[in-house]
Tab-separated table of C-alpha atoms and ligand atoms in Angstrom:
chain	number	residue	atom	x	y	z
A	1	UNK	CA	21.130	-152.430	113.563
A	2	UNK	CA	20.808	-149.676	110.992
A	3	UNK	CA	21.617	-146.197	111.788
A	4	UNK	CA	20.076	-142.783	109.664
A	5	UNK	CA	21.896	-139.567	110.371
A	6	UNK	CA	22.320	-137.970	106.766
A	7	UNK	CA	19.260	-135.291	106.807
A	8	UNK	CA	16.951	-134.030	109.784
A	9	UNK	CA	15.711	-138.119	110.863
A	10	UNK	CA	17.927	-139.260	113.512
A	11	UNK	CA	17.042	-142.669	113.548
A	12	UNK	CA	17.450	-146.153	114.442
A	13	UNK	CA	16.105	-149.536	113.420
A	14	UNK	CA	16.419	-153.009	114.485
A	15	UNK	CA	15.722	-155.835	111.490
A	16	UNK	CA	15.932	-159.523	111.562
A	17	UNK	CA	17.094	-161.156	108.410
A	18	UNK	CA	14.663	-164.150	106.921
A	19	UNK	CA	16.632	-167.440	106.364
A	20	UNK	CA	18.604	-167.514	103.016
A	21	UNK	CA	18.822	-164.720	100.511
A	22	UNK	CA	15.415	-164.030	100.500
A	23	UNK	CA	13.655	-160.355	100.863
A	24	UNK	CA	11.128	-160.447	103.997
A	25	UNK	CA	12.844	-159.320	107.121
A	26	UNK	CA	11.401	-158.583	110.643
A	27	UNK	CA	11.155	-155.264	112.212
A	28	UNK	CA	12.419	-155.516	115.899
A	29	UNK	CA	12.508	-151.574	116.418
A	30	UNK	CA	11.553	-149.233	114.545
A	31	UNK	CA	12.867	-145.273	116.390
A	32	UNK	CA	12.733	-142.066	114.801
A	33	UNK	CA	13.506	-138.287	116.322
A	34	UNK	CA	12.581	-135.799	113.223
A	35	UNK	CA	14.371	-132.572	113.669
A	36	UNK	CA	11.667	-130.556	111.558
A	37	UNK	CA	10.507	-128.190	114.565
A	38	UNK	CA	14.536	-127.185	114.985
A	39	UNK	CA	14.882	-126.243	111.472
A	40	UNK	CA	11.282	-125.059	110.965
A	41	UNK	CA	11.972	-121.251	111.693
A	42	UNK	CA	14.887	-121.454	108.925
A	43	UNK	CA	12.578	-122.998	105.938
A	44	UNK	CA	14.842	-125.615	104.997
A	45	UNK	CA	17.031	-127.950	107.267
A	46	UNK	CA	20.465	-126.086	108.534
A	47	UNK	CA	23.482	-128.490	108.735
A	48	UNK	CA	25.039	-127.581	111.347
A	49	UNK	CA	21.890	-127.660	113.543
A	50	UNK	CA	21.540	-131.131	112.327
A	51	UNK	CA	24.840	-132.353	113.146
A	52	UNK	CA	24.418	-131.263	116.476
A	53	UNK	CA	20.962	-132.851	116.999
A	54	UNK	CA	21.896	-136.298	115.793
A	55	UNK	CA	25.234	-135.958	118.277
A	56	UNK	CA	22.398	-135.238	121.111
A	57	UNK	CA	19.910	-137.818	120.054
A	58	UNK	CA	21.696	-140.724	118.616
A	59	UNK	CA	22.800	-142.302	121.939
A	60	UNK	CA	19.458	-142.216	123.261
A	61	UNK	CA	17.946	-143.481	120.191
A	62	UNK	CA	19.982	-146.979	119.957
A	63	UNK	CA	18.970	-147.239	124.036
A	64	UNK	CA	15.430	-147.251	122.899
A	65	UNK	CA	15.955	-149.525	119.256
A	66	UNK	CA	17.536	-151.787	121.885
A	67	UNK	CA	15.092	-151.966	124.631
A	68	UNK	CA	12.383	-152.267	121.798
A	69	UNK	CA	13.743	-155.552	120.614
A	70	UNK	CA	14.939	-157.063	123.656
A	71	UNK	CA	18.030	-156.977	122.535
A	72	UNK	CA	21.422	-156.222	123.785
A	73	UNK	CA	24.471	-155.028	121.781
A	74	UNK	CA	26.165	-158.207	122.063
A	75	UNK	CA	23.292	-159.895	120.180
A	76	UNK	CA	23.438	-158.302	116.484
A	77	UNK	CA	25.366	-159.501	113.844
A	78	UNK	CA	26.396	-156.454	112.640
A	79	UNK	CA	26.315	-152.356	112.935
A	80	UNK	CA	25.209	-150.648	109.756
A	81	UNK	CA	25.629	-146.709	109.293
A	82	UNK	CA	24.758	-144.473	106.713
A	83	UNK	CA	27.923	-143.645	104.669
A	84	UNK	CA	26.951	-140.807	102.025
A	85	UNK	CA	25.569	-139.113	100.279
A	86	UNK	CA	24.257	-136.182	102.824
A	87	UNK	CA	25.071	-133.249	104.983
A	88	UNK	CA	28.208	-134.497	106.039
A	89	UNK	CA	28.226	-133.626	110.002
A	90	UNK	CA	25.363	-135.831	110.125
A	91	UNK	CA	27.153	-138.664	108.314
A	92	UNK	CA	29.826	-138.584	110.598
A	93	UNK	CA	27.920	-138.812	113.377
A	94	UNK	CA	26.767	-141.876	112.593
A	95	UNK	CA	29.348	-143.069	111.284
A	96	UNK	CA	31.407	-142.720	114.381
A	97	UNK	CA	29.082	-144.109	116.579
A	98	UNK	CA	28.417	-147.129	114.109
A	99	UNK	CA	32.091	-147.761	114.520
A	100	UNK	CA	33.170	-147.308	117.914
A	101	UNK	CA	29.788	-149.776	118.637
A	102	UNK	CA	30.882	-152.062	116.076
A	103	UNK	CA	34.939	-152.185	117.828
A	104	UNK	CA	33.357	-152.389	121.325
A	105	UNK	CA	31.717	-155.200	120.821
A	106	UNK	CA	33.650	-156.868	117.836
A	107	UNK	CA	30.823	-156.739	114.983
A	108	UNK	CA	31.308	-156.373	111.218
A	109	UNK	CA	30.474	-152.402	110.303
A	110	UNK	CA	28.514	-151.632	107.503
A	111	UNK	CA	28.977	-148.134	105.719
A	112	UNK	CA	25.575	-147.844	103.725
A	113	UNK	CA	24.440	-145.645	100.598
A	114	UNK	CA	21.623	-143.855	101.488
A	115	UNK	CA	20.021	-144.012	98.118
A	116	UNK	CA	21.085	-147.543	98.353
A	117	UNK	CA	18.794	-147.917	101.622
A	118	UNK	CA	15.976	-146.763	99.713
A	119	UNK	CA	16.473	-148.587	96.573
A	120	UNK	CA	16.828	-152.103	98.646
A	121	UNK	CA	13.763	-150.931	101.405
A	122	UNK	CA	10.846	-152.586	99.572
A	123	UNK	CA	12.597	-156.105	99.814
A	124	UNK	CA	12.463	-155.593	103.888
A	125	UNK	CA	8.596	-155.634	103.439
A	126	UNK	CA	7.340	-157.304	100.398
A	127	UNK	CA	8.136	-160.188	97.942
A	128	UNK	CA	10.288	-158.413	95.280
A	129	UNK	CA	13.477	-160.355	93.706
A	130	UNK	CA	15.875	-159.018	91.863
A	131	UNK	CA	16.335	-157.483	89.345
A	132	UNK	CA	13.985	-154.783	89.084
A	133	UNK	CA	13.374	-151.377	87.682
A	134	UNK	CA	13.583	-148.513	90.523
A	135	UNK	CA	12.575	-144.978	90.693
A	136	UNK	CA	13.898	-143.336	93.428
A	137	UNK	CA	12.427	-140.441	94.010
A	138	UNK	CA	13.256	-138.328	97.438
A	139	UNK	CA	13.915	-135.012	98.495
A	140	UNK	CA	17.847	-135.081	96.855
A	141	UNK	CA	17.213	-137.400	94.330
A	142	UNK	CA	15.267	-138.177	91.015
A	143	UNK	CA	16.520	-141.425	89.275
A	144	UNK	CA	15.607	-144.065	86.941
A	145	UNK	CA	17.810	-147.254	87.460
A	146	UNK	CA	17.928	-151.284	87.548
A	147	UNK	CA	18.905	-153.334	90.681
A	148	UNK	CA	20.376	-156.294	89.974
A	149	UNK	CA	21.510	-156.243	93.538
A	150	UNK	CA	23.022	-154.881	96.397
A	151	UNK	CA	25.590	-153.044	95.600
A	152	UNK	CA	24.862	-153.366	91.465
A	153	UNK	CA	22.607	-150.877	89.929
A	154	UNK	CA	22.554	-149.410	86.398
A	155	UNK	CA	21.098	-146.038	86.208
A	156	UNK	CA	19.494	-145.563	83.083
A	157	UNK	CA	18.150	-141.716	83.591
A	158	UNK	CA	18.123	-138.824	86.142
A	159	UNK	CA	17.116	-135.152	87.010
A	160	UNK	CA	19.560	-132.726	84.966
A	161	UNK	CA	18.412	-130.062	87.577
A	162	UNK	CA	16.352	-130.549	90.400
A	163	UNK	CA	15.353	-133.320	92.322
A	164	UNK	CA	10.912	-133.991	92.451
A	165	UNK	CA	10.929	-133.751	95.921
A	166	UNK	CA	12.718	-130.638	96.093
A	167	UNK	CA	9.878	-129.556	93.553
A	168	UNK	CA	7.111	-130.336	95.863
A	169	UNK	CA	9.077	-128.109	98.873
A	170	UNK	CA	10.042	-125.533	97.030
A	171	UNK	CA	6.200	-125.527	95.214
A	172	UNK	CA	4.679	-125.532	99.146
A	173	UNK	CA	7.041	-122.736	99.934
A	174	UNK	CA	5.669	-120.408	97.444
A	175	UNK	CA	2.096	-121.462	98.598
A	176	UNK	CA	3.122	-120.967	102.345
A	177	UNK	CA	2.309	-124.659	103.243
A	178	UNK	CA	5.865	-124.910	105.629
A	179	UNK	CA	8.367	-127.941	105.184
A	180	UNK	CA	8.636	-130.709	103.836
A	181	UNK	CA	5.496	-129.680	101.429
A	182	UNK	CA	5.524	-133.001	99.902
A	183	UNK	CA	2.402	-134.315	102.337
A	184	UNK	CA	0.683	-130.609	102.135
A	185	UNK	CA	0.356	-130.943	98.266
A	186	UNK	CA	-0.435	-134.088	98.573
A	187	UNK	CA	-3.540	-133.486	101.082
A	188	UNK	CA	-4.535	-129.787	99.666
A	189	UNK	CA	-4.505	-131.651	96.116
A	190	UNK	CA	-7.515	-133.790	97.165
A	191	UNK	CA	-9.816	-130.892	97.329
A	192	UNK	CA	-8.046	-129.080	94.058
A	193	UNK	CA	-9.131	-128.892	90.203
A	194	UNK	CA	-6.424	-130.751	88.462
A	195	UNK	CA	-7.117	-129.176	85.264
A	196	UNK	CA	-7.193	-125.206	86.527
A	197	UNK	CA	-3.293	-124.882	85.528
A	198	UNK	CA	-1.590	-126.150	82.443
A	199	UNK	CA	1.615	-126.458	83.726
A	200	UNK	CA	4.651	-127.638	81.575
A	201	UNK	CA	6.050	-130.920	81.300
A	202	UNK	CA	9.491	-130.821	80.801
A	203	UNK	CA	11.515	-133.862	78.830
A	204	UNK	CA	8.004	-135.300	78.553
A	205	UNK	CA	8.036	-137.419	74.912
A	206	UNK	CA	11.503	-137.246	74.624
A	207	UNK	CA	13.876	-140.080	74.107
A	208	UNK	CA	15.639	-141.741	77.156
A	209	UNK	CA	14.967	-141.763	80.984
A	210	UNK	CA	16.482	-138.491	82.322
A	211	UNK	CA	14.126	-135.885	84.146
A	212	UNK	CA	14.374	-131.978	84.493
A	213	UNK	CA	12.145	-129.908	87.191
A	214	UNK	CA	13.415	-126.889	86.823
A	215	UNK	CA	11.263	-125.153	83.889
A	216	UNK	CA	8.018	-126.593	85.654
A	217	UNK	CA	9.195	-124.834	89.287
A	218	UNK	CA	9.584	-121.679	87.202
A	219	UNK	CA	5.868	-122.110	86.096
A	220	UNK	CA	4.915	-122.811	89.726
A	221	UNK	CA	6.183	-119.314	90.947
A	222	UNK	CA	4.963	-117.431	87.866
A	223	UNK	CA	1.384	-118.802	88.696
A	224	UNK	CA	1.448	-118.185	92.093
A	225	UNK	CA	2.379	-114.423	91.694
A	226	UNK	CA	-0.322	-114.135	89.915
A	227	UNK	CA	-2.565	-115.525	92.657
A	228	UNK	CA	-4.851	-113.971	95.545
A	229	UNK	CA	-3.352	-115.666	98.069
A	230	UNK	CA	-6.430	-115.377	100.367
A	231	UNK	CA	-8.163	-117.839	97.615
A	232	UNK	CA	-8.221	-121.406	99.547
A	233	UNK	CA	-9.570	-122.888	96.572
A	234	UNK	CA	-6.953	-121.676	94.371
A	235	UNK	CA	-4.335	-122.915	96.150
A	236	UNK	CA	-5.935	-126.230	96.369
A	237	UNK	CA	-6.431	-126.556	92.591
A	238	UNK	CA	-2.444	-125.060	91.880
A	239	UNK	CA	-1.806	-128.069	94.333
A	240	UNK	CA	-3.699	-130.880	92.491
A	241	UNK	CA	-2.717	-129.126	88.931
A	242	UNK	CA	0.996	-129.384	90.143
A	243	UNK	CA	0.549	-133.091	91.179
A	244	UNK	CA	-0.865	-134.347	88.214
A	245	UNK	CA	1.688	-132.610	86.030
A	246	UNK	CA	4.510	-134.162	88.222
A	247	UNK	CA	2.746	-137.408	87.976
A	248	UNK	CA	2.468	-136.882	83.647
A	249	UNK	CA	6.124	-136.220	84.039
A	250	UNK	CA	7.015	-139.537	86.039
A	251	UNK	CA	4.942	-141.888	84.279
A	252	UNK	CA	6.504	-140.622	80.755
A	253	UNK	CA	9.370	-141.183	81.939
A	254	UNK	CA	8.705	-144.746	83.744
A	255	UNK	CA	7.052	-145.551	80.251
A	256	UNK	CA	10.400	-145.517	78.511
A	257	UNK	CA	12.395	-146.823	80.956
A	258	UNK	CA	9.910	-150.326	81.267
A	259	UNK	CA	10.496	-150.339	77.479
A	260	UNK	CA	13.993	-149.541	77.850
A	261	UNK	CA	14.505	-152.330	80.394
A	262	UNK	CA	11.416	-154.486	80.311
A	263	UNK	CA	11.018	-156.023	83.698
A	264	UNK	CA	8.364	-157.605	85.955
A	265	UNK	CA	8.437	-154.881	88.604
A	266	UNK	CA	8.922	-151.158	88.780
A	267	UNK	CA	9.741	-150.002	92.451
A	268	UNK	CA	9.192	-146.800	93.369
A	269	UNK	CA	11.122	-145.316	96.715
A	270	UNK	CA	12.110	-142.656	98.429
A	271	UNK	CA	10.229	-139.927	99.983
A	272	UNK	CA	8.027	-138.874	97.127
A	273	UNK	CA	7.035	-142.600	97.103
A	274	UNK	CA	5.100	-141.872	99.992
A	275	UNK	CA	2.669	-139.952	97.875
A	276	UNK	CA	-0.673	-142.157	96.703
A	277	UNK	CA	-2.063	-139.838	93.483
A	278	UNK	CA	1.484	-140.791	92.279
A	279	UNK	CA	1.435	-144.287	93.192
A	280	UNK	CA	-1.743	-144.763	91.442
A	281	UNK	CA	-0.165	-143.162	88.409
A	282	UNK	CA	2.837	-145.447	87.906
A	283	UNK	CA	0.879	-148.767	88.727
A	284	UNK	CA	-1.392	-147.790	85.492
A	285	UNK	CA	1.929	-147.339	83.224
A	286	UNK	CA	3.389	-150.810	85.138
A	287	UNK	CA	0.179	-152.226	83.831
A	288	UNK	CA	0.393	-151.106	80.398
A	289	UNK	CA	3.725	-152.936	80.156
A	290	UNK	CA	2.276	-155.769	82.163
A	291	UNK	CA	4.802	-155.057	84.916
A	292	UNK	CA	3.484	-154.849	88.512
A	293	UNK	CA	4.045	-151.768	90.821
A	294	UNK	CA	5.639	-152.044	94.687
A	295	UNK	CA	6.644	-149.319	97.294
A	296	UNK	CA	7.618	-149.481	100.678
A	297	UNK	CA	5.228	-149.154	103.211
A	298	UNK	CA	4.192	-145.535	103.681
A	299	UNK	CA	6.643	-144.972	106.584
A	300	UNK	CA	9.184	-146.671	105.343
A	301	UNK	CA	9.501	-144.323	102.454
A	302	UNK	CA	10.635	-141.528	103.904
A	303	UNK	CA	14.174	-141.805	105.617
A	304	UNK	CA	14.326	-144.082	108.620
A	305	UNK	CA	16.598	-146.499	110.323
A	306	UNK	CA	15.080	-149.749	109.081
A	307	UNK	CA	16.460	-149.473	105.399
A	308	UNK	CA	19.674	-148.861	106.273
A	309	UNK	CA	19.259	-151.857	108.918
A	310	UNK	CA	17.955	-153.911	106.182
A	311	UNK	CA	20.508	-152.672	102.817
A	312	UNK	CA	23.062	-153.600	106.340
A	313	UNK	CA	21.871	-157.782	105.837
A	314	UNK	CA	21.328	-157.786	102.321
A	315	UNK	CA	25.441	-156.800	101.915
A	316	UNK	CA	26.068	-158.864	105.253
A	317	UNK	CA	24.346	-161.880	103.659
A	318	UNK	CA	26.921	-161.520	100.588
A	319	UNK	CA	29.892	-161.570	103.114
A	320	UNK	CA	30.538	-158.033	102.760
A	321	UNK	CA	31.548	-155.690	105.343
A	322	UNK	CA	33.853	-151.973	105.694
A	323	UNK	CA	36.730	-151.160	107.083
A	324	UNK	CA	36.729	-148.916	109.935
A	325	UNK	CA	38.745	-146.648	107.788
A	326	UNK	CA	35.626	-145.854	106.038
A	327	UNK	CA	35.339	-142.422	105.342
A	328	UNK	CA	31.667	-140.453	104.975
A	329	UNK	CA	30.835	-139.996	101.621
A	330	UNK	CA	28.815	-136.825	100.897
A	331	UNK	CA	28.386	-137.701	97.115
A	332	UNK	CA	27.934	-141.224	96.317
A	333	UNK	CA	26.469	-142.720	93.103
A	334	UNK	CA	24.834	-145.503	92.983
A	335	UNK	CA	26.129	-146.535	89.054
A	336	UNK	CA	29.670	-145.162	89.126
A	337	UNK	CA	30.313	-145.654	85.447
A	338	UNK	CA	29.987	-142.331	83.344
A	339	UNK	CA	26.156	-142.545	82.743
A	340	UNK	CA	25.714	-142.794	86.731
A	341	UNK	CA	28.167	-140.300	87.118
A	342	UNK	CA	25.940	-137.944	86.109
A	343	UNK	CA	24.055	-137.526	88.842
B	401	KG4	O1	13.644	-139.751	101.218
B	401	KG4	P1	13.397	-138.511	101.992
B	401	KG4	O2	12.770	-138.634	103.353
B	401	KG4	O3	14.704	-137.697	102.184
B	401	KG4	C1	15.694	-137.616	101.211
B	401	KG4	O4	16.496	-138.580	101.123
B	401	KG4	O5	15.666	-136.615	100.461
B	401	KG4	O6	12.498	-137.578	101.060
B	401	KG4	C2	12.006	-136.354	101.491
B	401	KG4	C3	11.207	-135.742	100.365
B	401	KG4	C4	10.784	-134.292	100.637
B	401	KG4	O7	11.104	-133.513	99.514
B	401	KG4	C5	9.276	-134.407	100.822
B	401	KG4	O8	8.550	-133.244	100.432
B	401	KG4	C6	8.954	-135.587	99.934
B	401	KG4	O9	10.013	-136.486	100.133
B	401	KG4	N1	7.675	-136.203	100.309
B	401	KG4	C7	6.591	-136.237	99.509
B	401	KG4	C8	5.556	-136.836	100.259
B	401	KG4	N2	6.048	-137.170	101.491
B	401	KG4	C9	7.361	-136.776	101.503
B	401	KG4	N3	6.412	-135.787	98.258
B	401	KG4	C10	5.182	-135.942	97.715
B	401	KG4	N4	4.137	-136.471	98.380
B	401	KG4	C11	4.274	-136.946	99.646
B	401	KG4	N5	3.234	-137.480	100.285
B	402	ZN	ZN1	16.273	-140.292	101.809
């Protein structure tokens, strides 16, 4: 059982593990409560009122993941929380509850990385071995790295200022498209000129696999001041124009990385994976290296309880379990050697 509690998803997923070491798992439940219409009214997700909403709705939650799958408590082979990084009243949450499950019914107890969920979640659903090149791409996050597996990850580039997905929000917020304004862009852009704005592309033909988002976000507001914003179609083409520079951004920087670190597969995850134009985008640079492209399911790349169930049996498989001294983690890198550190 995998437990999410580090944003605004409480959530809750059940997974069966495939014989061996294998990727491939089963979904048993699949249970998700977003928080969005309690933090709507603030524009951006409040801790505090997400602490208390995964408190109210976590109990509930692993009722339902349970009742799902048929399963009771005593039937799992282990209790996997997310450990860090995130708002850290959520992360406790879970955590606690993970734990006092986990000593109630004497089961190992998993403390997970959320990026770590992420990076792992396309081995729940599709045929990918390890290792392989990942760009995780969500709402905190912007990295390049290699998984060699669980638990092993070099990062080989990431975002000196924001994260892409942040981009996308903050770029919907200017246009008044509400949160999270990743799937607004995303739809407006379909109607939109992609070649109304030149927008910048920052770090694009430079050496090395690191990203920046700031100087492009600048751009954003500077265009949109200059906007009527009664003009629909405007919007629309700022919208695809914005996408297609983000997507020139990513695939430069993919580009180095699969010559950096040639490997058969480039994985993109994380929230922003969710996003098609950019799919489309990196398979054509995988191609051009003759690497193929994979992403999680659509649902599965935002954040949900069935990667952290899942990252929970890939470490499980190894042998490896926590302590239930762990303690949340609200920054956690994935590569803690200096280069990783840098995130
Ligand atoms: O992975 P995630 O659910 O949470 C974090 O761990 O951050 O990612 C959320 C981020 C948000 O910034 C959201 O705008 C972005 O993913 N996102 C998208 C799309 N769907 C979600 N960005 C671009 N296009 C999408 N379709
Ligand atoms: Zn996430």
């Amino acid at each position: 059982m995998g437990l999410e509690t580090s944003c605004d998803e409480t959530a809750v997923a059940i997974v069966e593990a495939p014989p061996g070491d294998g990727p491939l798992g089963t979904i048993l439940a699949n249970v998700i409560y977003s928080q969005l219409s309690e933090h709507r009214r603030f524009g951006g997700v409040v801790p505090e009122i997400a602490a208390r909403a995964h408190l109210e709705r976590i109990d509930g939650l692993i009722e339902e993941a349970l009742r799902a799958s048929g399963l009771g408590l005593g039937d799992l082979d282990g209790i996997a929380a997310t450990g860090g990084p995130g708002l850290i009243g959520g992360v406790m949450v879970g955590v606690m509850t993970a734990k006092a499950l986990a000593f109630a019914h004497d089961k190992p107890f998993l403390a997970i990385n959320h990026l770590e969920g992420h990076a792992l979640s396309v081995r729940l659903t599709e045929r990918v071995d390890f290792p392989y090149l990942l760009l995780l791409a969500s709402g905190g996050h912007c990295q390049l790295l290699t998984v060699h597996g669980p638990g092993d990850f070099t990062c080989l580039g990431t975002t000196i200022d924001d994260a892409v997905g942040e981009c996308f929000d903050k770029t919907a917020k200017l246009l008044g498209l509400g949160f999270p304004g990743g799937p607004a862009i995303e739809r407006l852009a379909q109607s939109g000129d992609a070649q109304r704005f030149a927008l910048p592309r920052p770090m694009r033909r430079k050496p090395g696999c690191d990203f920046s988002f700031s100087g492009l976000k600048t751009a954003v507001r500077q265009t949109v001041e200059k906007l009527d914003a009664r003009d629909k179609q405007a919007i629309a083409d700022l919208c695809a124009s914005f996408q297609r520079t983000v997507g020139d951004v990513l695939a430069d920087r993919c580009s180095n990385a699969l010559a950096m670190a040639p490997l058969p597969t480039l994985v993109v995850a994380g929230g922003v994976a969710a996003n098609l134009y950019l799919r489309q985008r990196l398979e054509a640079v995988a191609a051009k290296y003759g690497a193929r492209l994979m992403a999680p399911p659509q649902k599965l790349c935002t954040d949900n309880g069935a990667m952290i169930a899942w990252a929970g049996v890939e470490h499980l498989r190894l042998g490896r379990s926590d302590s239930l001294d762990f303690k949340p983690r609200p920054r956690w890198p994935l590569d803690p050697t200096p280069a990783g550190l840098r995130v």
